[in-house]
Short mmCIF file of C-alpha atoms in Angstrom, two decimals:
data_model
loop_
_atom_site.label_atom_id
_atom_site.label_comp_id
_atom_site.label_asym_id
_atom_site.label_seq_id
_atom_site.Cartn_x
_atom_site.Cartn_y
_atom_site.Cartn_z
CA MET A 1 0.92 -11.48 37.19
CA PRO A 2 3.23 -11.33 34.17
CA TYR A 3 3.13 -14.22 31.74
CA VAL A 4 6.89 -14.78 32.00
CA SER A 5 9.37 -13.79 34.67
CA GLN A 6 10.50 -10.20 34.57
CA THR A 7 14.15 -11.20 34.06
CA ARG A 8 13.35 -13.44 31.11
CA HIS A 9 11.18 -10.78 29.51
CA ILE A 10 13.83 -8.06 29.92
CA ASP A 11 16.41 -10.37 28.32
CA ARG A 12 14.07 -11.12 25.45
CA VAL A 13 13.43 -7.41 24.74
CA ARG A 14 17.15 -6.62 24.77
CA ASN A 15 17.94 -9.59 22.50
CA VAL A 16 15.37 -8.36 19.97
CA ILE A 17 16.73 -4.80 20.06
CA GLU A 18 20.34 -6.00 19.65
CA GLY A 19 19.44 -8.36 16.81
CA ARG A 20 20.28 -11.58 18.64
CA MET A 21 16.66 -12.68 18.41
CA SER A 22 13.84 -11.85 16.02
CA SER A 23 10.16 -11.67 16.83
CA PRO A 24 8.09 -14.16 14.85
CA GLY A 25 5.43 -13.04 12.41
CA ALA A 26 5.12 -10.49 9.63
CA ASP A 27 5.33 -7.53 12.02
CA ALA A 28 8.76 -8.39 13.45
CA SER A 29 10.44 -5.19 12.21
CA ARG A 30 7.61 -3.00 13.57
CA LEU A 31 7.93 -4.62 16.98
CA ALA A 32 11.73 -4.33 17.07
CA SER A 33 11.58 -0.61 16.18
CA SER A 34 8.97 -0.04 18.87
CA TYR A 35 11.09 -1.89 21.46
CA ARG A 36 14.04 0.35 20.65
CA ARG A 37 12.01 3.55 20.98
CA SER A 38 10.38 2.37 24.20
CA LEU A 39 13.73 1.62 25.80
CA GLU A 40 16.07 4.24 24.35
CA GLN A 41 13.75 7.19 23.63
CA TYR A 42 11.11 6.87 26.35
CA HIS A 43 13.26 5.07 28.93
CA LEU A 44 10.50 2.64 29.89
CA ASP A 45 11.16 -0.42 32.04
CA PRO A 46 10.28 -3.69 30.23
CA GLY A 47 10.07 -5.45 33.60
CA ALA A 48 7.38 -3.11 34.96
CA THR A 49 4.21 -4.88 36.11
CA MET A 50 2.00 -1.86 36.77
CA GLY A 51 -1.08 -1.40 34.62
CA PRO A 52 -1.66 1.59 32.30
CA ARG A 53 -2.55 5.08 33.45
CA ILE A 54 -6.32 5.56 33.67
CA LEU A 55 -7.94 8.98 33.39
CA THR A 56 -10.19 10.29 36.11
CA VAL A 57 -13.93 10.36 35.42
CA PRO A 58 -13.97 14.14 34.66
CA GLU A 59 -10.91 13.80 32.39
CA LEU A 60 -12.51 10.92 30.49
CA ARG A 61 -15.79 12.82 30.16
CA ASP A 62 -13.95 15.75 28.56
CA VAL A 63 -12.28 13.44 26.03
CA GLN A 64 -15.56 11.68 25.22
CA GLN A 65 -17.29 15.01 24.62
CA ARG A 66 -14.59 15.98 22.12
CA GLU A 67 -14.96 12.62 20.37
CA GLU A 68 -18.77 12.60 20.30
CA THR A 69 -18.95 12.17 16.52
CA VAL A 70 -16.65 9.14 16.61
CA LEU A 71 -18.61 7.58 19.48
CA ARG A 72 -21.88 8.12 17.65
CA ALA A 73 -20.56 6.39 14.53
CA SER A 74 -19.01 3.44 16.37
CA GLY A 75 -21.51 2.34 19.01
CA GLN A 76 -23.37 -0.34 17.06
CA CYS A 77 -20.18 -1.68 15.45
CA LEU A 78 -18.55 -2.10 18.86
CA SER A 79 -21.52 -4.08 20.12
CA ARG A 80 -21.64 -6.29 17.02
CA LEU A 81 -17.90 -6.94 17.18
CA HIS A 82 -18.13 -7.90 20.83
CA GLU A 83 -20.99 -10.29 20.13
CA THR A 84 -18.77 -11.95 17.53
CA VAL A 85 -15.67 -12.41 19.74
CA ARG A 86 -17.12 -12.57 23.26
CA GLU A 87 -17.33 -16.38 23.25
CA ALA A 88 -13.56 -16.46 22.74
CA ASP A 89 -13.23 -14.29 25.87
CA TYR A 90 -12.37 -10.94 24.25
CA CYS A 91 -13.26 -7.40 25.17
CA VAL A 92 -13.52 -4.64 22.57
CA MET A 93 -12.07 -1.15 22.98
CA LEU A 94 -12.24 2.09 21.01
CA THR A 95 -9.52 4.69 21.54
CA ASP A 96 -9.09 8.22 20.26
CA ALA A 97 -6.12 9.35 18.17
CA ALA A 98 -4.04 9.77 21.34
CA GLY A 99 -4.62 6.20 22.54
CA VAL A 100 -7.18 6.97 25.27
CA THR A 101 -9.92 4.34 25.60
CA ILE A 102 -13.19 6.23 25.08
CA ASP A 103 -15.59 3.26 24.78
CA TYR A 104 -15.53 -0.50 25.31
CA ARG A 105 -17.60 -3.67 25.47
CA VAL A 106 -17.04 -6.54 27.89
CA ASP A 107 -19.15 -9.21 29.57
CA ARG A 108 -20.42 -7.86 32.87
CA ASP A 109 -19.18 -10.82 34.90
CA ARG A 110 -15.67 -10.46 33.42
CA ARG A 111 -15.37 -6.69 33.80
CA HIS A 112 -13.24 -6.83 36.97
CA GLU A 113 -10.71 -9.21 35.42
CA PHE A 114 -10.30 -7.08 32.32
CA LYS A 115 -10.03 -3.94 34.44
CA ARG A 116 -7.17 -5.50 36.42
CA ALA A 117 -5.39 -6.05 33.11
CA GLY A 118 -5.82 -2.37 32.23
CA LEU A 119 -8.60 -2.89 29.69
CA TYR A 120 -11.00 -0.23 30.90
CA PRO A 121 -12.44 3.16 29.78
CA GLY A 122 -9.91 5.93 30.29
CA SER A 123 -6.86 3.67 29.98
CA CYS A 124 -4.01 5.28 28.01
CA TRP A 125 -2.12 3.20 25.44
CA SER A 126 0.39 5.50 23.77
CA GLU A 127 3.86 4.13 23.10
CA ARG A 128 5.37 6.95 25.15
CA GLU A 129 3.59 5.64 28.25
CA GLU A 130 3.16 1.90 27.74
CA GLY A 131 5.69 0.92 25.09
CA THR A 132 4.88 -1.68 22.46
CA CYS A 133 1.20 -2.70 22.35
CA GLY A 134 -1.52 -3.02 19.75
CA VAL A 135 -3.02 0.47 20.01
CA ALA A 136 0.37 2.22 20.17
CA SER A 137 1.65 0.39 17.08
CA VAL A 138 -1.43 1.37 15.07
CA LEU A 139 -1.20 5.00 16.19
CA LEU A 140 2.38 5.16 14.90
CA ASP A 141 2.15 3.15 11.67
CA ALA A 142 -1.59 3.50 10.80
CA GLU A 143 -1.70 -0.22 9.95
CA ALA A 144 -3.51 -3.11 11.59
CA ILE A 145 -1.49 -5.42 13.85
CA THR A 146 -1.76 -8.25 16.34
CA VAL A 147 0.53 -7.93 19.37
CA HIS A 148 0.56 -11.41 20.86
CA LYS A 149 1.48 -11.98 24.51
CA THR A 150 5.28 -11.56 24.88
CA ASP A 151 5.32 -9.19 21.90
CA HIS A 152 4.31 -6.50 24.40
CA PHE A 153 7.14 -4.36 25.70
CA ARG A 154 6.11 -4.35 29.33
CA ALA A 155 5.90 -7.53 31.40
CA ALA A 156 2.55 -6.36 32.78
CA PHE A 157 0.88 -7.05 29.44
CA THR A 158 2.50 -10.32 28.38
CA THR A 159 -0.67 -12.28 29.16
CA LEU A 160 -2.64 -10.15 26.69
CA THR A 161 -3.31 -10.60 23.00
CA CYS A 162 -4.40 -7.45 21.17
CA SER A 163 -5.60 -7.13 17.58
CA ALA A 164 -5.96 -3.49 16.58
CA SER A 165 -6.86 -1.56 13.41
CA PRO A 166 -6.84 2.14 12.49
CA ILE A 167 -9.99 4.21 11.93
CA PHE A 168 -9.65 7.07 9.44
CA GLY A 169 -11.70 10.24 9.08
CA VAL A 170 -13.24 11.86 6.01
CA GLN A 171 -9.96 13.41 4.83
CA GLY A 172 -7.86 10.31 5.59
CA GLU A 173 -6.71 11.49 9.02
CA LEU A 174 -6.37 8.95 11.85
CA ILE A 175 -9.25 9.48 14.29
CA GLY A 176 -9.04 6.37 16.46
CA VAL A 177 -8.15 2.72 16.94
CA LEU A 178 -10.40 -0.32 17.27
CA ASP A 179 -8.98 -3.10 19.44
CA ALA A 180 -10.08 -6.59 20.50
CA SER A 181 -8.08 -7.93 23.46
CA ALA A 182 -8.04 -11.22 25.35
CA VAL A 183 -6.60 -11.82 28.80
CA ARG A 184 -6.03 -15.48 27.91
CA SER A 185 -5.57 -16.91 24.43
CA PRO A 186 -3.82 -19.85 22.69
CA GLU A 187 -0.04 -19.80 22.42
CA GLU A 188 -0.04 -20.04 18.63
CA ARG A 189 0.13 -16.67 16.92
CA GLU A 190 -1.86 -18.01 13.96
CA SER A 191 -4.87 -18.42 16.27
CA GLN A 192 -5.34 -14.64 16.11
CA ARG A 193 -5.59 -14.32 12.33
CA LEU A 194 -9.39 -14.51 12.23
CA VAL A 195 -9.85 -11.99 15.06
CA ASN A 196 -7.45 -9.60 13.32
CA HIS A 197 -9.50 -9.87 10.11
CA ILE A 198 -12.80 -9.23 11.93
CA VAL A 199 -11.38 -6.18 13.70
CA ARG A 200 -10.14 -4.70 10.41
CA GLN A 201 -13.54 -5.19 8.78
CA SER A 202 -15.29 -3.62 11.78
CA ALA A 203 -12.96 -0.60 11.64
CA LEU A 204 -13.98 -0.06 7.99
CA LEU A 205 -17.65 -0.12 9.00
CA ILE A 206 -17.01 2.52 11.66
CA GLU A 207 -15.19 4.66 9.09
CA ASP A 208 -18.14 4.44 6.72
CA GLY A 209 -20.60 5.36 9.46
CA PHE A 210 -18.44 8.34 10.43
CA PHE A 211 -18.18 9.36 6.76
CA LEU A 212 -21.95 9.29 6.22
CA ASN A 213 -22.57 11.29 9.40
CA ALA A 214 -19.97 13.90 8.45
CA THR A 215 -21.22 14.43 4.89
CA THR A 216 -24.95 15.05 5.43
CA HIS A 217 -24.53 18.42 3.69
CA CYS A 218 -23.29 16.73 0.49
CA TRP A 219 -24.59 14.38 -2.15
CA VAL A 220 -23.14 10.94 -1.47
CA LEU A 221 -22.63 8.21 -4.03
CA LEU A 222 -23.18 4.80 -2.41
CA ALA A 223 -21.74 2.31 -4.87
CA HIS A 224 -20.64 -1.27 -5.34
CA ARG A 225 -19.06 -3.19 -8.18
CA SER A 226 -21.98 -5.63 -8.00
CA ARG A 227 -25.50 -4.25 -8.44
CA HIS A 228 -26.80 -6.83 -5.96
CA TYR A 229 -24.91 -5.27 -3.03
CA VAL A 230 -25.75 -1.60 -3.59
CA GLU A 231 -28.68 -1.63 -1.17
CA ALA A 232 -27.32 -3.80 1.64
CA GLN A 233 -23.58 -3.24 1.53
CA PRO A 234 -22.26 -0.31 -0.53
CA GLU A 235 -18.47 -0.38 -0.30
CA ILE A 236 -17.66 2.84 -2.18
CA LEU A 237 -18.71 6.19 -0.69
CA ILE A 238 -17.98 9.45 -2.50
CA ALA A 239 -19.27 12.85 -1.38
CA PHE A 240 -19.73 15.56 -4.02
CA ASP A 241 -21.03 19.11 -4.08
CA ALA A 242 -23.63 20.98 -6.14
CA ARG A 243 -21.08 21.74 -8.88
CA GLY A 244 -20.42 18.03 -9.37
CA TYR A 245 -17.01 17.95 -7.69
CA ALA A 246 -16.03 14.95 -5.56
CA ILE A 247 -14.73 16.41 -2.31
CA ALA A 248 -14.30 13.34 -0.08
CA ALA A 249 -14.18 9.55 -0.37
CA ASN A 250 -13.90 6.57 1.95
CA ARG A 251 -10.89 4.28 2.03
CA ARG A 252 -12.39 1.63 -0.27
CA ALA A 253 -13.34 4.24 -2.87
CA LYS A 254 -9.76 5.51 -3.01
CA GLU A 255 -8.56 1.95 -3.58
CA CYS A 256 -11.05 1.27 -6.39
CA VAL A 257 -11.44 4.61 -8.20
CA PRO A 258 -8.34 6.18 -9.77
CA GLY A 259 -8.11 9.93 -9.28
CA LEU A 260 -9.59 10.17 -5.79
CA ASP A 261 -6.15 10.70 -4.29
CA GLN A 262 -6.33 14.33 -5.47
CA LEU A 263 -9.53 16.12 -4.48
CA PRO A 264 -11.62 18.02 -5.42
CA ARG A 265 -12.18 16.24 -8.75
CA HIS A 266 -15.13 16.65 -11.10
CA VAL A 267 -17.18 13.47 -11.42
CA SER A 268 -16.88 13.62 -15.21
CA GLU A 269 -13.13 12.99 -14.75
CA LEU A 270 -13.90 9.87 -12.74
CA PHE A 271 -16.95 8.30 -14.40
CA ASP A 272 -18.63 8.24 -17.80
CA ILE A 273 -21.70 10.02 -16.47
CA ARG A 274 -22.78 13.65 -16.30
CA ALA A 275 -22.90 15.30 -12.90
CA GLU A 276 -26.49 16.41 -13.57
CA ARG A 277 -27.57 12.76 -13.74
CA LEU A 278 -26.26 12.17 -10.23
CA LEU A 279 -27.70 15.40 -8.84
CA ASP A 280 -31.13 14.56 -10.26
CA ALA A 281 -31.18 10.95 -9.04
CA ARG A 282 -34.22 10.17 -6.92
CA PRO A 283 -33.13 8.90 -3.50
CA GLY A 284 -34.15 5.33 -2.80
CA ARG A 285 -35.56 4.86 -6.30
CA ASP A 286 -32.94 5.35 -9.02
CA LEU A 287 -30.23 2.70 -9.41
CA ILE A 288 -27.53 4.22 -11.61
CA SER A 289 -24.96 2.22 -13.56
CA PHE A 290 -21.83 3.76 -15.08
CA ARG A 291 -18.17 2.99 -15.75
CA LEU A 292 -14.82 4.23 -14.51
CA ILE A 293 -12.90 6.53 -16.82
CA GLY A 294 -9.86 4.69 -18.12
CA SER A 295 -10.47 1.11 -17.03
CA GLY A 296 -14.14 0.94 -18.01
CA SER A 297 -14.93 -1.10 -14.91
CA PRO A 298 -18.65 -0.95 -14.05
CA LEU A 299 -20.10 0.53 -10.88
CA HIS A 300 -23.69 0.56 -9.64
CA ALA A 301 -24.93 3.16 -7.18
CA ARG A 302 -27.65 5.11 -5.49
CA VAL A 303 -27.34 8.75 -4.49
CA ARG A 304 -28.12 10.16 -1.06
CA GLN A 305 -29.12 13.79 -1.25
CA PRO A 306 -28.11 16.44 1.31
CA VAL A 307 -30.12 16.54 4.49
CA MET A 308 -32.03 19.83 4.59
CA ARG A 309 -33.26 20.67 8.07
CA VAL A 310 -35.67 23.53 8.64
CA SER A 311 -34.34 26.09 11.05
CA ARG A 312 -36.54 27.22 13.92
CA SER A 313 -35.33 30.77 13.42
CA PRO A 314 -37.09 32.88 10.78
CA ALA A 315 -35.75 32.49 7.26
CA PRO A 316 -34.10 35.58 5.76
CA ALA A 317 -36.53 37.78 3.84
CA PRO A 318 -36.03 38.45 0.13
CA ARG A 319 -35.08 42.05 0.96
CA GLU A 320 -32.20 40.79 3.10
CA ALA A 321 -31.17 38.37 0.38
CA ILE A 322 -31.11 41.21 -2.20
CA LYS A 323 -28.92 43.26 0.12
CA ALA A 324 -26.49 40.36 0.59
CA ALA A 325 -26.38 39.75 -3.18
CA THR A 326 -25.65 43.42 -3.83
CA GLN A 327 -22.77 43.30 -1.40
CA SER A 328 -21.39 40.36 -3.39
CA GLU A 329 -21.31 42.58 -6.50
CA LEU A 330 -23.83 40.59 -8.51
CA SER A 331 -25.41 42.13 -11.55
CA GLU A 332 -28.96 43.44 -11.30
CA GLY A 333 -30.32 40.37 -13.11
CA GLU A 334 -28.34 38.01 -10.90
CA THR A 335 -29.50 39.84 -7.79
CA LEU A 336 -33.14 39.42 -8.81
CA GLU A 337 -32.61 35.75 -9.66
CA ARG A 338 -30.95 35.14 -6.31
CA ALA A 339 -33.84 36.79 -4.49
CA ARG A 340 -36.35 34.70 -6.48
CA ILE A 341 -34.55 31.46 -5.52
CA VAL A 342 -34.37 32.46 -1.86
CA ALA A 343 -38.08 33.30 -1.87
CA ALA A 344 -38.97 29.97 -3.51
CA MET A 345 -36.84 28.02 -1.04
CA THR A 346 -38.38 29.92 1.86
CA ASP A 347 -41.91 29.19 0.64
CA ALA A 348 -40.94 25.52 0.23
CA LYS A 349 -39.46 25.45 3.75
CA TRP A 350 -36.04 24.81 2.18
CA ARG A 351 -37.11 21.60 0.46
CA PRO A 352 -35.27 21.68 -2.90
CA VAL A 353 -37.66 19.36 -4.75
CA ILE A 354 -40.67 21.61 -4.12
CA ALA A 355 -38.71 24.81 -4.80
CA ALA A 356 -37.40 23.46 -8.11
CA GLN A 357 -40.93 22.64 -9.22
CA ALA A 358 -42.11 26.13 -8.30
CA LEU A 359 -39.25 27.71 -10.24
CA GLY A 360 -39.74 25.43 -13.23
CA VAL A 361 -36.17 24.08 -13.22
CA SER A 362 -34.55 20.75 -12.46
CA ARG A 363 -33.07 20.07 -9.06
CA ALA A 364 -29.60 19.93 -10.59
CA THR A 365 -30.07 23.42 -12.06
CA LEU A 366 -31.39 24.73 -8.74
CA TYR A 367 -28.42 23.29 -6.85
CA ARG A 368 -25.94 24.81 -9.31
CA ARG A 369 -27.55 28.26 -9.04
CA MET A 370 -27.63 28.07 -5.25
CA ALA A 371 -23.92 27.25 -5.24
CA ARG A 372 -23.20 30.04 -7.71
CA PHE A 373 -25.05 32.67 -5.69
CA GLY A 374 -23.84 31.44 -2.32
CA ILE A 375 -27.33 30.55 -1.09
CA VAL A 376 -27.13 28.59 2.15
CA ALA A 377 -30.01 27.19 4.20
CA PRO A 378 -30.53 29.14 7.46
CA HIS A 379 -29.50 26.19 9.63
CA ARG A 380 -26.13 26.02 7.81
CA ARG A 381 -25.11 29.59 8.63
#
């Protein structure tokens, strides 16, 4: 049942669109623009009381398979968020970048009630289909929002309160939306401020998990402005390659470190530390302190090295490596050096620390030479 009568809700939507009435709250202009698109561009009926379209099981399975990396990064965060808000009678949903619910958490004994409200895996929340709602607004504006009860365009959803936040990928692209929704909630809009804050923080945690999973082939700087939080809660994540170039950064890093808006960027342009120092840092042991170029603000960090997995297939023989190097037009000396590195890495089962010791060079030097000669572990090919 709609929260208000269909006639009253239709009148309210039209009054907002025509400027005779403004929606309360900081997001009034976003809601008014969405109302106008929903009515004039998509020709949706604000008085409709039908729930959202829900994908079939095979359709949902196909979407979930495509979004496997997002699901893997978000599972624990969804559960923790639900444990935080479940006592206030909320469910938690994760959608893809098209607004399709690909995962959710809800109390088992409340599942039927939330399903009747359209809060269920496979439900579709794009503005084109459902008009103004939390997920649709985030998909369009890439900013967190709370859509409270009658803020929704369609009468079917005017009992709901939805707080939603964007989730961004490694290159800043929108990859999903995190949403906490209640079927019943207090009338006061201010009652949702805390839930909105928790959802935004949880979305950042999902982003960081996705970032770390997607950059296992890179060195990753895990940093914080306070040395006491580096281990438990690093807020700044920056991925860099064997040449010392930063190639990706999480949202918080871009806010705190000038220069990360244009990548790749050599770390010496960002920090007062040599790239070799970062490449040679011992994982789990070395706590590195340095300062930002320009401001001089301190940062403290540990470095996660690339994950090197041993391939089950045979490693390429030195003879094959020499042939590949020759095709790349290396000099005779460079060809021999490349073959020597490949042989050392093969003997060390592609563990860089052991190979560097065998070659009598530092890890940083080994990484630079591998990058220069285009040496890639077998499992990366």
